[in-house]
CSV table of C-alpha atoms and ligand atoms in Angstrom, one decimal:
chain,number,residue,atom,x,y,z
P,1,MET,CA,-57.3,-28.4,44.5
P,2,HIS,CA,-60.5,-27.3,46.2
P,3,VAL,CA,-61.3,-28.9,49.5
P,4,SER,CA,-65.0,-28.1,49.3
P,5,VAL,CA,-67.5,-27.3,46.6
P,6,ARG,CA,-68.7,-23.7,47.0
P,7,VAL,CA,-71.9,-22.0,46.1
P,8,PRO,CA,-70.6,-19.1,44.0
P,9,ARG,CA,-70.2,-16.1,46.1
P,10,ALA,CA,-72.7,-13.5,45.1
P,11,LEU,CA,-75.5,-15.7,43.8
P,12,TYR,CA,-77.3,-18.8,44.8
P,13,CYS,CA,-77.5,-20.2,41.4
P,14,ARG,CA,-76.5,-23.8,41.8
P,15,ARG,CA,-78.8,-26.8,41.9
P,16,LEU,CA,-76.3,-28.9,43.6
P,17,ALA,CA,-76.6,-29.8,47.2
P,18,VAL,CA,-73.3,-30.9,48.5
P,19,THR,CA,-72.7,-29.7,52.1
P,20,PRO,CA,-74.2,-31.9,54.8
P,21,ILE,CA,-75.9,-30.1,57.6
P,22,ILE,CA,-74.6,-31.6,60.8
P,23,LYS,CA,-76.1,-30.7,64.1
P,24,THR,CA,-73.8,-30.4,67.0
P,25,GLN,CA,-73.9,-29.4,70.6
P,26,TRP,CA,-73.3,-25.9,71.6
P,27,TRP,CA,-70.3,-26.8,73.7
P,28,GLN,CA,-68.8,-28.9,70.9
P,29,THR,CA,-68.4,-26.6,68.0
P,30,HIS,CA,-69.5,-23.2,68.6
P,31,CYS,CA,-67.8,-21.4,65.7
P,32,ALA,CA,-64.1,-21.2,65.8
P,33,SER,CA,-63.9,-17.5,66.6
P,34,CYS,CA,-66.6,-17.4,69.2
P,35,GLN,CA,-64.9,-20.3,70.9
P,36,ALA,CA,-61.7,-18.3,70.9
P,37,ARG,CA,-63.4,-15.3,72.5
P,38,SER,CA,-65.2,-17.3,75.1
P,39,SER,CA,-62.5,-19.7,76.0
P,40,SER,CA,-61.9,-18.2,79.4
P,41,SER,CA,-65.5,-18.4,80.5
P,42,GLU,CA,-66.5,-22.0,80.1
P,43,THR,CA,-70.0,-21.3,78.7
P,44,SER,CA,-70.8,-19.0,75.8
P,45,PRO,CA,-73.5,-16.3,76.0
P,46,LYS,CA,-77.0,-17.7,75.9
P,47,VAL,CA,-78.6,-14.5,74.7
P,48,VAL,CA,-77.2,-12.0,72.3
P,49,THR,CA,-78.6,-8.4,72.1
P,50,VAL,CA,-78.3,-6.5,68.9
P,51,GLU,CA,-79.5,-3.0,68.8
P,52,GLY,CA,-81.9,-3.6,71.6
P,53,ARG,CA,-83.3,-6.9,70.2
P,54,GLN,CA,-82.6,-10.0,72.2
P,55,TYR,CA,-82.0,-13.5,70.7
P,56,LYS,CA,-81.6,-16.8,72.4
P,57,THR,CA,-78.7,-18.7,71.1
P,58,ASP,CA,-78.4,-22.5,70.8
P,59,GLU,CA,-76.1,-25.0,69.4
P,60,TRP,CA,-76.5,-23.5,65.9
P,61,MET,CA,-74.9,-20.2,66.9
P,62,ASN,CA,-71.8,-19.6,64.8
P,63,THR,CA,-71.8,-15.8,64.5
P,64,PRO,CA,-68.7,-14.1,66.0
P,65,ALA,CA,-69.0,-10.8,67.8
P,66,SER,CA,-66.8,-9.2,65.0
P,67,ILE,CA,-69.6,-10.0,62.5
P,68,LEU,CA,-72.4,-8.8,64.8
P,69,SER,CA,-70.5,-5.5,65.2
P,70,ALA,CA,-70.7,-4.8,61.5
P,71,ILE,CA,-74.5,-4.5,61.7
P,72,ALA,CA,-74.3,-1.0,63.0
P,73,LYS,CA,-72.2,0.3,60.1
P,74,ARG,CA,-74.8,0.5,57.4
P,75,LEU,CA,-72.2,1.5,54.8
P,76,HIS,CA,-74.9,1.7,52.0
P,77,LEU,CA,-76.4,4.7,53.9
P,78,GLN,CA,-73.3,6.6,54.8
P,79,PRO,CA,-73.2,9.9,52.9
P,80,ASP,CA,-70.5,10.0,50.2
P,81,HIS,CA,-69.6,6.3,50.7
P,82,PRO,CA,-68.9,4.6,47.4
P,83,LEU,CA,-71.5,1.9,48.2
P,84,SER,CA,-74.1,4.6,48.9
P,85,ILE,CA,-73.3,6.4,45.7
P,86,THR,CA,-73.6,3.2,43.8
P,87,ARG,CA,-76.9,2.5,45.4
P,88,GLN,CA,-78.2,5.9,44.5
P,89,LEU,CA,-77.0,5.6,40.9
P,90,ILE,CA,-79.0,2.4,40.5
P,91,GLU,CA,-82.0,3.9,42.3
P,92,SER,CA,-82.0,6.7,39.8
P,93,ARG,CA,-83.0,4.2,37.1
P,94,PHE,CA,-86.1,3.0,39.1
P,95,LEU,CA,-87.7,6.3,40.2
P,96,ASP,CA,-91.2,4.8,40.5
P,97,HIS,CA,-90.0,2.0,42.8
P,98,LYS,CA,-90.3,2.1,46.5
P,99,TYR,CA,-86.9,1.9,48.3
P,100,TYR,CA,-86.4,-0.1,51.4
P,101,ASN,CA,-82.9,0.7,52.9
P,102,ARG,CA,-83.3,0.0,56.6
P,103,LEU,CA,-84.5,-3.6,56.9
P,104,PHE,CA,-82.9,-5.3,59.9
P,105,PRO,CA,-80.4,-8.1,59.0
P,106,ILE,CA,-81.4,-10.7,61.5
P,107,VAL,CA,-84.2,-12.8,59.9
P,108,SER,CA,-85.8,-16.1,60.3
P,109,VAL,CA,-84.7,-19.2,58.4
P,110,ASN,CA,-88.2,-19.1,57.0
P,111,GLN,CA,-87.6,-15.6,55.5
P,112,ASN,CA,-84.1,-16.4,54.2
P,113,PHE,CA,-84.7,-19.9,52.8
P,114,ASP,CA,-88.1,-21.6,53.3
P,115,ALA,CA,-90.4,-18.8,51.9
P,116,LEU,CA,-88.1,-18.7,48.9
P,117,GLU,CA,-88.5,-22.5,48.4
P,118,PHE,CA,-84.8,-23.4,49.0
P,119,PRO,CA,-84.6,-27.2,49.0
P,120,HIS,CA,-83.9,-28.5,52.5
P,121,ASP,CA,-80.5,-29.8,51.4
P,122,HIS,CA,-79.4,-26.6,49.6
P,123,PRO,CA,-75.7,-25.9,50.6
P,124,GLY,CA,-76.6,-22.3,51.4
P,125,ARG,CA,-78.4,-23.5,54.5
P,126,SER,CA,-75.4,-25.1,56.1
P,127,ARG,CA,-73.6,-23.7,59.1
P,128,THR,CA,-70.4,-23.7,57.1
P,129,ASP,CA,-71.9,-21.1,54.8
P,130,THR,CA,-74.4,-19.1,56.8
P,131,TYR,CA,-74.2,-17.3,60.1
P,132,TYR,CA,-76.8,-18.7,62.5
P,133,ILE,CA,-78.0,-17.1,65.8
P,134,ASN,CA,-80.1,-20.2,66.6
P,135,LYS,CA,-81.7,-23.0,64.7
P,136,GLU,CA,-84.5,-20.6,63.4
P,137,THR,CA,-82.6,-17.4,63.1
P,138,VAL,CA,-79.8,-16.3,60.7
P,139,LEU,CA,-78.0,-13.2,59.5
P,140,ARG,CA,-79.6,-12.7,56.1
P,141,THR,CA,-77.5,-14.1,53.4
P,142,HIS,CA,-79.2,-12.1,50.6
P,143,THR,CA,-81.7,-9.3,50.2
P,144,SER,CA,-84.2,-11.8,48.8
P,145,ALA,CA,-84.9,-12.7,52.5
P,146,HIS,CA,-87.3,-9.8,52.4
P,147,GLN,CA,-89.0,-10.7,49.1
P,148,ALA,CA,-92.0,-12.5,50.4
P,149,ASP,CA,-92.7,-9.9,53.1
P,150,THR,CA,-92.4,-7.0,50.7
P,151,PHE,CA,-94.8,-8.7,48.2
P,152,ARG,CA,-97.2,-9.3,51.1
P,153,ALA,CA,-97.0,-5.6,52.2
P,154,ASN,CA,-97.9,-4.7,48.6
P,155,GLU,CA,-97.0,-1.1,49.0
P,156,SER,CA,-95.8,-0.5,45.4
P,157,SER,CA,-95.7,-2.3,42.1
P,158,GLY,CA,-91.9,-2.0,42.1
P,159,TYR,CA,-89.4,-2.0,45.0
P,160,LEU,CA,-85.7,-1.9,45.6
P,161,ILE,CA,-84.1,-3.3,48.8
P,162,SER,CA,-80.5,-2.3,49.6
P,163,ALA,CA,-78.9,-3.9,52.6
P,164,ASP,CA,-75.9,-5.6,54.3
P,165,VAL,CA,-75.8,-9.4,53.8
P,166,TYR,CA,-73.6,-12.0,55.5
P,167,ARG,CA,-71.9,-15.1,54.3
P,168,ARG,CA,-69.1,-17.3,55.5
P,169,ASP,CA,-66.7,-17.5,52.6
P,170,ALA,CA,-63.2,-17.2,51.2
P,171,VAL,CA,-60.7,-14.4,52.2
P,172,ASP,CA,-59.4,-12.5,49.3
P,173,ARG,CA,-59.5,-9.1,47.7
P,174,SER,CA,-63.1,-9.5,46.4
P,175,HIS,CA,-64.7,-11.5,49.3
P,176,TYR,CA,-65.7,-10.2,52.7
P,177,PRO,CA,-68.1,-11.9,55.1
P,178,VAL,CA,-70.3,-8.8,55.2
P,179,PHE,CA,-71.2,-7.3,51.9
P,180,HIS,CA,-74.2,-5.4,50.3
P,181,GLN,CA,-76.8,-6.4,47.9
P,182,MET,CA,-79.6,-4.7,46.1
P,183,GLU,CA,-82.8,-6.6,45.2
P,184,GLY,CA,-85.3,-5.2,42.8
P,185,ALA,CA,-88.7,-6.4,41.8
P,186,LYS,CA,-91.6,-5.3,39.6
P,187,SER,CA,-95.0,-6.9,39.4
P,188,TRP,CA,-98.3,-6.4,37.6
P,189,ASP,CA,-101.9,-7.1,38.7
P,190,ARG,CA,-104.1,-9.2,36.5
P,191,ASN,CA,-107.0,-7.2,37.8
P,192,CYS,CA,-105.7,-3.9,36.8
P,193,LEU,CA,-105.1,-4.0,33.1
P,194,GLY,CA,-106.4,-0.4,32.4
P,195,SER,CA,-107.2,-0.1,28.7
P,196,TYR,CA,-105.2,-3.2,27.8
P,197,GLY,CA,-106.8,-6.4,26.7
P,198,THR,CA,-104.2,-8.7,28.2
P,199,LEU,CA,-101.5,-8.6,30.8
P,200,ALA,CA,-98.8,-9.2,28.2
P,201,GLU,CA,-100.0,-6.2,26.3
P,202,ARG,CA,-99.9,-4.1,29.4
P,203,VAL,CA,-96.3,-5.2,30.1
P,204,TRP,CA,-95.2,-4.6,26.6
P,205,ALA,CA,-96.5,-1.0,26.9
P,206,ASP,CA,-94.3,-0.6,29.9
P,207,VAL,CA,-91.3,-2.0,28.0
P,208,ALA,CA,-91.7,0.7,25.4
P,209,ASN,CA,-91.1,3.3,28.2
P,210,ILE,CA,-87.7,2.0,29.2
P,211,PRO,CA,-84.9,4.2,27.8
P,212,SER,CA,-83.4,2.5,24.7
P,213,HIS,CA,-79.7,1.9,24.3
P,214,THR,CA,-77.2,0.9,21.6
P,215,ILE,CA,-75.0,-1.5,23.3
P,216,LYS,CA,-74.3,-5.0,22.0
P,217,VAL,CA,-76.4,-7.6,23.8
P,218,GLU,CA,-75.8,-11.3,23.3
P,219,ASP,CA,-78.9,-13.3,24.2
P,220,PRO,CA,-78.6,-16.6,22.3
P,221,ASN,CA,-81.0,-18.8,24.4
P,222,PRO,CA,-84.8,-18.9,24.1
P,223,THR,CA,-86.6,-17.1,26.9
P,224,ILE,CA,-88.1,-20.4,28.0
P,225,HIS,CA,-86.5,-23.9,27.8
P,226,PRO,CA,-88.5,-26.8,29.0
P,227,GLU,CA,-85.7,-28.5,30.9
P,228,ARG,CA,-83.1,-25.8,31.4
P,229,ASN,CA,-85.3,-22.8,32.1
P,230,PRO,CA,-88.9,-23.7,32.4
P,231,LEU,CA,-92.0,-21.6,32.1
P,232,GLN,CA,-94.3,-21.8,35.2
P,233,SER,CA,-97.0,-23.2,32.9
P,234,THR,CA,-99.6,-23.6,35.6
P,235,TYR,CA,-99.7,-19.9,36.1
P,236,HIS,CA,-98.1,-18.0,33.2
P,237,SER,CA,-98.7,-18.0,29.5
P,238,VAL,CA,-95.8,-18.0,27.1
P,239,GLU,CA,-96.8,-14.5,26.1
P,240,GLU,CA,-96.8,-13.2,29.7
P,241,ALA,CA,-93.4,-14.7,30.4
P,242,GLU,CA,-92.0,-13.3,27.2
P,243,ALA,CA,-93.3,-9.8,28.0
P,244,MET,CA,-92.0,-9.9,31.6
P,245,ALA,CA,-88.7,-11.2,30.5
P,246,ALA,CA,-88.3,-8.4,28.0
P,247,HIS,CA,-89.2,-5.8,30.6
P,248,LEU,CA,-86.7,-7.4,33.1
P,249,LYS,CA,-83.9,-7.6,30.6
P,250,ARG,CA,-84.4,-4.1,29.2
P,251,SER,CA,-84.6,-2.6,32.7
P,252,LEU,CA,-81.4,-4.2,33.7
P,253,GLU,CA,-79.6,-3.4,30.5
P,254,ASP,CA,-80.5,0.2,31.3
P,255,VAL,CA,-78.9,-0.1,34.7
P,256,VAL,CA,-75.7,-1.6,33.2
P,257,VAL,CA,-75.5,1.1,30.6
P,258,THR,CA,-75.8,3.7,33.3
P,259,ILE,CA,-73.1,2.1,35.4
P,260,PHE,CA,-70.6,1.4,32.7
P,261,THR,CA,-71.1,4.8,31.0
P,262,ALA,CA,-70.2,6.4,34.3
P,263,ALA,CA,-67.2,4.0,34.9
P,264,ARG,CA,-65.8,4.7,31.4
P,265,ALA,CA,-66.2,8.4,31.8
P,266,ALA,CA,-64.3,8.2,35.1
P,267,ALA,CA,-61.6,6.1,33.4
P,268,VAL,CA,-61.3,8.6,30.5
P,269,ALA,CA,-61.2,11.5,32.9
P,270,ALA,CA,-58.3,9.8,34.7
P,271,GLY,CA,-56.4,9.5,31.4
P,272,ASP,CA,-57.1,5.8,30.8
P,273,THR,CA,-56.8,5.1,27.0
P,274,THR,CA,-56.9,1.3,27.2
P,275,ALA,CA,-59.1,-0.9,25.0
P,276,SER,CA,-61.8,-1.2,27.7
P,277,THR,CA,-62.5,2.5,27.5
P,278,GLN,CA,-62.6,2.5,23.7
P,279,GLU,CA,-64.5,-0.6,22.6
P,280,PRO,CA,-68.3,-0.7,22.6
P,281,LEU,CA,-69.8,-2.1,25.7
P,282,ARG,CA,-70.8,-5.8,25.4
P,283,VAL,CA,-73.2,-7.7,27.7
P,284,ARG,CA,-74.7,-11.2,27.5
P,285,TRP,CA,-77.6,-13.0,29.1
P,286,VAL,CA,-76.9,-16.6,30.4
P,287,GLU,CA,-79.4,-19.1,31.7
P,288,ALA,CA,-79.3,-19.6,35.5
P,289,TYR,CA,-81.1,-21.3,38.3
P,290,PHE,CA,-82.5,-19.8,41.5
P,291,PRO,CA,-84.9,-21.7,43.8
P,292,PHE,CA,-87.3,-18.7,43.7
P,293,THR,CA,-87.5,-17.7,40.0
P,294,SER,CA,-88.2,-19.5,36.8
P,295,PRO,CA,-87.1,-18.9,34.1
P,296,SER,CA,-83.9,-17.3,35.5
P,297,TRP,CA,-80.8,-15.6,34.1
P,298,GLU,CA,-77.6,-13.9,34.9
P,299,LEU,CA,-76.3,-10.8,33.2
P,300,GLU,CA,-72.6,-10.7,32.4
P,301,VAL,CA,-70.5,-7.7,31.2
P,302,PHE,CA,-67.3,-7.8,29.2
P,303,TRP,CA,-65.0,-5.7,31.3
P,304,GLN,CA,-61.2,-5.4,31.1
P,305,GLY,CA,-60.9,-8.6,29.1
P,306,ASP,CA,-63.2,-10.9,31.1
P,307,TRP,CA,-66.9,-11.7,31.3
P,308,LEU,CA,-68.0,-10.5,34.7
P,309,GLU,CA,-71.2,-11.8,36.3
P,310,ILE,CA,-73.1,-8.7,37.4
P,311,LEU,CA,-76.5,-9.9,38.6
P,312,GLY,CA,-79.0,-12.7,38.9
P,313,CYS,CA,-82.7,-12.5,38.1
P,314,GLY,CA,-85.8,-14.2,36.8
P,315,ILE,CA,-89.6,-14.5,36.8
P,316,VAL,CA,-90.8,-14.7,40.5
P,317,ARG,CA,-92.2,-18.1,41.4
P,318,GLN,CA,-95.9,-17.7,41.5
P,319,SER,CA,-96.2,-19.8,44.6
P,320,ILE,CA,-94.2,-17.1,46.5
P,321,LEU,CA,-96.7,-14.4,45.4
P,322,ASN,CA,-99.7,-16.6,46.1
P,323,ASN,CA,-98.4,-17.4,49.6
P,324,ALA,CA,-97.8,-13.7,50.1
P,325,GLY,CA,-101.5,-13.1,49.5
P,326,VAL,CA,-101.1,-11.3,46.2
P,327,SER,CA,-102.0,-14.1,43.8
P,328,SER,CA,-103.4,-11.7,41.2
P,329,ARG,CA,-99.9,-10.3,40.7
P,330,LEU,CA,-97.0,-11.7,38.6
P,331,GLY,CA,-93.6,-10.2,38.0
P,332,TRP,CA,-89.8,-10.4,38.0
P,333,ALA,CA,-87.0,-9.9,40.6
P,334,PHE,CA,-83.2,-9.3,40.4
P,335,GLY,CA,-80.4,-9.3,42.9
P,336,LEU,CA,-76.9,-7.7,42.5
P,337,GLY,CA,-73.8,-7.2,44.7
P,338,LEU,CA,-73.1,-3.5,45.3
P,339,GLU,CA,-69.4,-4.1,46.2
P,340,ARG,CA,-68.7,-5.7,42.9
P,341,ILE,CA,-70.3,-2.9,41.0
P,342,ALA,CA,-68.7,-0.2,43.1
P,343,MET,CA,-65.3,-1.8,42.7
P,344,LEU,CA,-65.4,-1.5,38.9
P,345,LEU,CA,-67.2,1.8,38.9
P,346,PHE,CA,-64.6,3.5,41.1
P,347,SER,CA,-61.6,1.1,40.3
P,348,ILE,CA,-61.4,0.1,44.0
P,349,PRO,CA,-58.9,-2.8,44.1
P,350,ASP,CA,-59.7,-4.4,47.5
P,351,ILE,CA,-63.0,-5.0,49.2
P,352,ARG,CA,-61.6,-4.3,52.6
P,353,LEU,CA,-61.3,-0.6,51.6
P,354,PHE,CA,-65.1,-0.2,51.9
P,355,TRP,CA,-64.7,-0.7,55.7
P,356,SER,CA,-61.8,1.8,56.0
P,357,SER,CA,-62.3,4.9,58.0
P,358,ASP,CA,-59.0,6.3,56.5
P,359,PRO,CA,-59.8,9.8,55.2
P,360,ARG,CA,-57.4,9.2,52.3
P,361,PHE,CA,-60.1,6.7,51.2
P,362,LEU,CA,-63.3,8.3,52.2
P,363,SER,CA,-62.5,11.8,51.1
P,364,GLN,CA,-62.2,10.7,47.5
P,365,PHE,CA,-65.9,10.1,47.0
P,366,SER,CA,-68.7,12.5,46.6
P,367,ALA,CA,-72.4,11.9,45.9
P,368,THR,CA,-72.6,15.1,43.9
P,369,GLY,CA,-70.8,15.5,40.6
P,370,PRO,CA,-69.5,12.8,38.2
P,371,ILE,CA,-68.1,9.4,39.3
P,372,GLN,CA,-64.3,9.7,39.8
P,373,ARG,CA,-61.8,6.9,39.8
P,374,PHE,CA,-60.2,6.1,43.1
P,375,VAL,CA,-56.5,7.0,43.3
P,376,PRO,CA,-54.9,4.3,45.4
P,377,PHE,CA,-52.5,5.3,48.1
P,378,SER,CA,-49.2,3.5,48.1
P,379,ARG,CA,-49.4,-0.2,48.4
P,380,HIS,CA,-47.6,-1.6,51.4
P,381,PRO,CA,-45.5,-4.8,51.1
P,382,ALA,CA,-47.2,-8.2,51.3
P,383,CYS,CA,-46.0,-10.8,53.7
P,384,PHE,CA,-46.8,-14.4,52.8
P,385,LYS,CA,-46.7,-17.1,55.4
P,386,ASP,CA,-47.6,-20.8,55.0
P,387,VAL,CA,-49.2,-23.2,57.4
P,388,SER,CA,-49.4,-26.9,56.8
P,389,PHE,CA,-51.4,-29.3,58.9
P,390,TRP,CA,-52.9,-32.8,58.9
P,391,ILE,CA,-56.6,-33.0,59.2
P,392,SER,CA,-56.5,-35.4,62.1
P,393,SER,CA,-59.2,-37.7,63.3
P,394,THR,CA,-60.3,-35.1,65.8
P,395,SER,CA,-60.6,-32.2,63.2
P,396,ARG,CA,-63.8,-30.4,63.4
P,397,SER,CA,-65.6,-27.5,61.8
P,398,ALA,CA,-68.5,-25.1,62.5
P,399,GLY,CA,-70.5,-27.7,60.6
P,400,GLY,CA,-68.8,-30.7,62.1
P,401,GLN,CA,-68.4,-32.6,65.3
P,402,VAL,CA,-65.6,-33.0,67.8
P,403,ALA,CA,-65.6,-36.7,68.3
P,404,HIS,CA,-64.7,-39.1,65.5
P,405,ALA,CA,-64.8,-36.4,62.9
P,406,SER,CA,-62.8,-36.9,59.7
P,407,ALA,CA,-61.6,-34.9,56.8
P,408,ARG,CA,-65.1,-35.0,55.6
P,409,ASP,CA,-66.1,-32.5,58.4
P,410,PHE,CA,-63.3,-30.1,57.7
P,411,HIS,CA,-64.5,-27.0,56.0
P,412,GLU,CA,-62.3,-24.3,54.4
P,413,ASN,CA,-64.6,-21.5,55.6
P,414,ASP,CA,-63.5,-22.2,59.2
P,415,VAL,CA,-59.9,-21.6,58.2
P,416,MET,CA,-61.0,-18.4,56.5
P,417,GLU,CA,-62.9,-17.2,59.5
P,418,LEU,CA,-60.2,-18.0,61.9
P,419,ALA,CA,-57.7,-16.0,59.8
P,420,ARG,CA,-60.0,-13.0,59.9
P,421,ASP,CA,-60.6,-13.5,63.6
P,422,VAL,CA,-56.9,-13.4,64.4
P,423,ALA,CA,-55.7,-10.8,61.9
P,424,GLY,CA,-58.9,-8.8,61.1
P,425,ASP,CA,-58.4,-6.7,58.0
P,426,LEU,CA,-54.6,-7.3,58.1
P,427,VAL,CA,-55.2,-10.5,56.1
P,428,GLU,CA,-55.6,-9.9,52.4
P,429,ASP,CA,-55.8,-13.4,51.1
P,430,VAL,CA,-56.0,-17.0,52.3
P,431,ARG,CA,-55.4,-19.7,49.7
P,432,LEU,CA,-55.0,-23.4,49.6
P,433,VAL,CA,-51.6,-24.0,47.9
P,434,ASP,CA,-51.1,-27.7,48.4
P,435,GLU,CA,-52.9,-30.8,49.5
P,436,PHE,CA,-52.1,-34.5,49.5
P,437,VAL,CA,-53.2,-37.7,51.1
P,438,HIS,CA,-50.5,-39.9,52.8
P,439,PRO,CA,-50.4,-43.1,50.8
P,440,LYS,CA,-50.0,-45.3,53.9
P,441,THR,CA,-52.1,-43.6,56.6
P,442,GLY,CA,-54.7,-42.1,54.3
P,443,ARG,CA,-54.5,-38.9,56.3
P,444,LYS,CA,-54.9,-35.6,54.4
P,445,SER,CA,-52.5,-32.7,54.6
P,446,LEU,CA,-53.3,-29.2,53.6
P,447,CYS,CA,-51.1,-26.2,53.1
P,448,TYR,CA,-52.6,-22.7,53.2
P,449,ARG,CA,-50.8,-19.5,52.3
P,450,ILE,CA,-51.8,-16.4,54.2
P,451,ASN,CA,-51.0,-13.0,52.7
P,452,TYR,CA,-50.8,-10.4,55.5
P,453,ARG,CA,-50.9,-6.9,54.2
P,454,SER,CA,-52.3,-3.7,55.8
P,455,LEU,CA,-54.0,-1.2,53.5
P,456,GLU,CA,-52.8,1.6,55.7
P,457,ARG,CA,-49.2,0.9,56.8
P,458,THR,CA,-46.2,-1.5,56.5
P,459,LEU,CA,-46.5,-4.4,59.0
P,460,THR,CA,-43.4,-5.3,60.9
P,461,ASN,CA,-41.9,-8.7,60.6
P,462,GLU,CA,-42.4,-9.3,64.3
P,463,GLU,CA,-46.1,-8.3,64.1
P,464,THR,CA,-46.8,-10.7,61.2
P,465,ASN,CA,-44.9,-13.5,62.9
P,466,ASP,CA,-47.0,-13.0,66.0
P,467,LEU,CA,-50.2,-13.0,64.1
P,468,HIS,CA,-49.3,-16.1,62.2
P,469,GLU,CA,-48.2,-17.9,65.3
P,470,LYS,CA,-51.6,-17.1,66.9
P,471,PHE,CA,-53.4,-18.3,63.8
P,472,ARG,CA,-51.5,-21.6,63.9
P,473,GLN,CA,-52.4,-22.1,67.5
P,474,GLN,CA,-56.0,-21.3,66.9
P,475,LEU,CA,-56.1,-23.8,64.1
P,476,VAL,CA,-55.1,-26.5,66.6
P,477,LYS,CA,-57.3,-25.3,69.3
P,478,ASN,CA,-60.5,-24.7,67.3
P,479,LEU,CA,-60.3,-27.0,64.4
P,480,GLY,CA,-58.3,-29.8,66.0
P,481,VAL,CA,-55.7,-30.0,63.2
P,482,GLU,CA,-52.2,-31.3,63.7
P,483,LEU,CA,-49.5,-28.8,62.6
P,484,ARG,CA,-46.7,-30.2,60.5
Y,501,LIG,N1,-80.8,-13.5,46.0
Y,501,LIG,C1,-80.0,-14.1,44.9
Y,501,LIG,C2,-78.6,-14.3,45.4
Y,501,LIG,O1,-78.1,-13.7,46.3
Y,501,LIG,C3,-80.1,-13.1,43.7
Y,501,LIG,C4,-81.4,-13.1,43.0
Y,501,LIG,C5,-82.4,-12.2,43.5
Y,501,LIG,C6,-81.7,-13.9,42.0
Y,501,LIG,C7,-83.6,-12.1,42.9
Y,501,LIG,C8,-83.0,-13.8,41.4
Y,501,LIG,C9,-83.9,-12.9,41.8
Y,501,LIG,O2,-78.0,-15.2,44.9
């Protein structure tokens, strides 16, 4: 049923390159929403200013003003905000690391992709997935954008970077175009072994200092697999990789134990006696792929009946450290999504809530004292509305072209962004519910179901009808579809 293949949301863990990067003219397909905003003036702004910094835009620009305005929010630093509390909880497990919490989100393509050795055809680079300001400048799509620079600065053997990150993606209760990640790294210097004979011995000594736990860990795969999860054999010995992997896994298991112990205590305090609060915690390591680590893994936690992906990690590619001028260092890195962890820590049911200024939400969290479950305020009724359209021969997308475009150029993320642009946080979910190809004409028809629901009040019928009509018109205007 999927129109496009996606890179899974939180993590860049696929090898596949599927989305073509198509260059277009500024006037042709400035992103749907910007076009909407600037339709009255025939040219779009050539320079954008964000917190006093000026950026020249070009035909790659696809970042709406609504996204740029999120930059100022810095939710991960707002006192007593659940994202800030979650950040501090994790920081408390890495007391000897240096924390970077104020790195600016507009970065170069080099920082976000090239320095991390993303292949040139990696789907993450495409304009359908990433917010560009110009050909060379993006809103960071992950905190790893600062990895090379932080290694180069070499201010500490361990660091944590917490920050807002930006991706064009689905609209539903766990996806929002702005979210927050935490990146952590630890490295060791071959020239500073102290009293230890080898680097591996030195690392194992550090492993011994990580608090132990009693949870059940499934880790069925070998640390290194020649095809699936290779050793960087030019640079690392098997012993070094094994030791660093053990340090990485134990450190992150410690984080997970901390988070889930707090989450369970909150559940029990709220009177929850379901199996998930009774059974012992289970976690498992699975093999993964990231362009900038090898070997790589993801950590999953069994939570409320499902395996939940919590983070991605691996041994940092030595070429990244070498290019950062610290070739005597080697180490690991991880990245995790703060919203996902905060949602299960506090039982927050909808990602839009993090952006709420409603005191009924914000007043429930405190950075001092135990974690407490969020008590949802009454849920307002949902209002579903469908829209069906043909992807016509003039359909276009943020990654497509106006003239002679075909279904190939249509990208679901443009529908998603248009819905957000029209309805803001009043849209809860956008889902493809039907698609078919006309047997004679070969044209493709899609039907999307929009769920309009406010977190704060009951929407009137009239209001939702208006929003939906606007959305339909914008689909025609900006994506060139033909309504059915
Ligand atoms: N930056 C990666 C992502 O967002 C996560 C990651 C960080 C993986 C560090 C490995 C090491 O997908």
